[in-house]
């Protein structure tokens, strides 16, 4: 799939085919994508609640806590810590465009990993993007809501998908970092 250039991304945004809100196009448009900013919400894991997470069982939400950080205040992520974050921007993709979340080198040099596994955004996705943030460095790092945090790189599909994410996705329309809903997949197998 070809990666879209800045001129293609600008055109699709101005035509309303790709929606990113709020967006300062001149500030956030990069040669092959859009820089997205860190939102104010973080979902933390309560490591004292249980000895382990069982993805086949409900109750993952009870192992997490949503924290909102005010603009201008830092969220401190400690070494070996994993949290869910969210982009400030709401993203809506058409059925013939996919995207990839990519980390920024400046944050990587501090030990910050922007996404653990799920770096792709399906065609038809709509919502704020959940970020699977880790600190693999040796020192705590301050993260600030509104800071440029990751890049969204767009890819044009050869044709629109038959089954859009908006028809089956578990996280459609999300506005905050949601906990894993993997237990739904296990329930479907049992039913």
PDB file of C-alpha atoms in Angstrom, residues 69-132:
ATOM      1  CA  UNK A  69      -4.219  15.368  33.992  1.00  0.00           C
ATOM      2  CA  UNK A  70      -4.762  19.123  33.667  1.00  0.00           C
ATOM      3  CA  UNK A  71      -3.150  21.059  30.832  1.00  0.00           C
ATOM      4  CA  UNK A  72       0.310  22.237  31.850  1.00  0.00           C
ATOM      5  CA  UNK A  73       0.716  19.527  34.486  1.00  0.00           C
ATOM      6  CA  UNK A  74       2.927  16.485  33.880  1.00  0.00           C
ATOM      7  CA  UNK A  75       2.026  12.835  33.982  1.00  0.00           C
ATOM      8  CA  UNK A  76       5.081  10.981  35.274  1.00  0.00           C
ATOM      9  CA  UNK A  77       5.685   7.551  33.769  1.00  0.00           C
ATOM     10  CA  UNK A  78       8.181   5.475  35.711  1.00  0.00           C
ATOM     11  CA  UNK A  79      10.694   2.919  34.411  1.00  0.00           C
ATOM     12  CA  UNK A  80       9.057  -0.388  33.444  1.00  0.00           C
ATOM     13  CA  UNK A  81       5.598   1.179  33.750  1.00  0.00           C
ATOM     14  CA  UNK A  82       2.845   0.597  31.194  1.00  0.00           C
ATOM     15  CA  UNK A  83      -0.178   2.895  30.852  1.00  0.00           C
ATOM     16  CA  UNK A  84      -2.848   3.566  28.278  1.00  0.00           C
ATOM     17  CA  UNK A  85      -3.004   7.096  26.954  1.00  0.00           C
ATOM     18  CA  UNK A  86      -5.081   8.752  24.276  1.00  0.00           C
ATOM     19  CA  UNK A  87      -4.555  11.284  21.518  1.00  0.00           C
ATOM     20  CA  UNK A  88      -5.950  14.774  21.884  1.00  0.00           C
ATOM     21  CA  UNK A  89      -7.279  14.449  18.342  1.00  0.00           C
ATOM     22  CA  UNK A  90     -10.408  12.623  17.234  1.00  0.00           C
ATOM     23  CA  UNK A  91      -9.663  10.698  14.017  1.00  0.00           C
ATOM     24  CA  UNK A  92     -12.084   9.424  11.372  1.00  0.00           C
ATOM     25  CA  UNK A  93     -10.849   7.374   8.411  1.00  0.00           C
ATOM     26  CA  UNK A  94     -12.705   6.437   5.222  1.00  0.00           C
ATOM     27  CA  UNK A  95     -13.017   2.818   4.107  1.00  0.00           C
ATOM     28  CA  UNK A  96     -10.120   3.066   1.642  1.00  0.00           C
ATOM     29  CA  UNK A  97      -7.464   4.553   3.952  1.00  0.00           C
ATOM     30  CA  UNK A  98      -5.572   2.780   6.744  1.00  0.00           C
ATOM     31  CA  UNK A  99      -3.085   4.427   9.081  1.00  0.00           C
ATOM     32  CA  UNK A 100      -0.135   3.531  11.281  1.00  0.00           C
ATOM     33  CA  UNK A 101       0.825   5.082  14.591  1.00  0.00           C
ATOM     34  CA  UNK A 102       4.547   5.692  14.785  1.00  0.00           C
ATOM     35  CA  UNK A 103       6.597   6.932  17.713  1.00  0.00           C
ATOM     36  CA  UNK A 104       8.720  10.048  17.676  1.00  0.00           C
ATOM     37  CA  UNK A 105      12.494   9.669  17.787  1.00  0.00           C
ATOM     38  CA  UNK A 106      12.814  12.462  20.363  1.00  0.00           C
ATOM     39  CA  UNK A 107      10.661  10.475  22.815  1.00  0.00           C
ATOM     40  CA  UNK A 108      12.270   7.157  21.908  1.00  0.00           C
ATOM     41  CA  UNK A 109      15.609   8.624  22.941  1.00  0.00           C
ATOM     42  CA  UNK A 110      14.102   9.097  26.417  1.00  0.00           C
ATOM     43  CA  UNK A 111      12.949   5.473  26.567  1.00  0.00           C
ATOM     44  CA  UNK A 112       9.288   6.169  25.751  1.00  0.00           C
ATOM     45  CA  UNK A 113       7.492   3.622  23.563  1.00  0.00           C
ATOM     46  CA  UNK A 114       4.285   5.018  22.070  1.00  0.00           C
ATOM     47  CA  UNK A 115       2.555   1.752  21.170  1.00  0.00           C
ATOM     48  CA  UNK A 116       3.212  -1.818  22.265  1.00  0.00           C
ATOM     49  CA  UNK A 117       1.574  -3.881  19.539  1.00  0.00           C
ATOM     50  CA  UNK A 118      -1.381  -2.195  17.933  1.00  0.00           C
ATOM     51  CA  UNK A 119       0.215   0.342  15.651  1.00  0.00           C
ATOM     52  CA  UNK A 120      -2.328   0.145  12.852  1.00  0.00           C
ATOM     53  CA  UNK A 121      -5.624   2.002  12.510  1.00  0.00           C
ATOM     54  CA  UNK A 122      -8.267   0.179  10.484  1.00  0.00           C
ATOM     55  CA  UNK A 123     -10.192   1.768   7.614  1.00  0.00           C
ATOM     56  CA  UNK A 124     -13.488   3.105   8.968  1.00  0.00           C
ATOM     57  CA  UNK A 125     -12.087   3.769  12.454  1.00  0.00           C
ATOM     58  CA  UNK A 126     -13.556   6.738  14.270  1.00  0.00           C
ATOM     59  CA  UNK A 127     -12.483   7.971  17.702  1.00  0.00           C
ATOM     60  CA  UNK A 128      -9.510   9.103  19.710  1.00  0.00           C
ATOM     61  CA  UNK A 129      -6.580   6.714  19.386  1.00  0.00           C
ATOM     62  CA  UNK A 130      -5.522   4.720  22.429  1.00  0.00           C
ATOM     63  CA  UNK A 131      -1.769   4.693  22.956  1.00  0.00           C
ATOM     64  CA  UNK A 132      -0.035   1.756  24.672  1.00  0.00           C
TER      65      UNK A 132
END
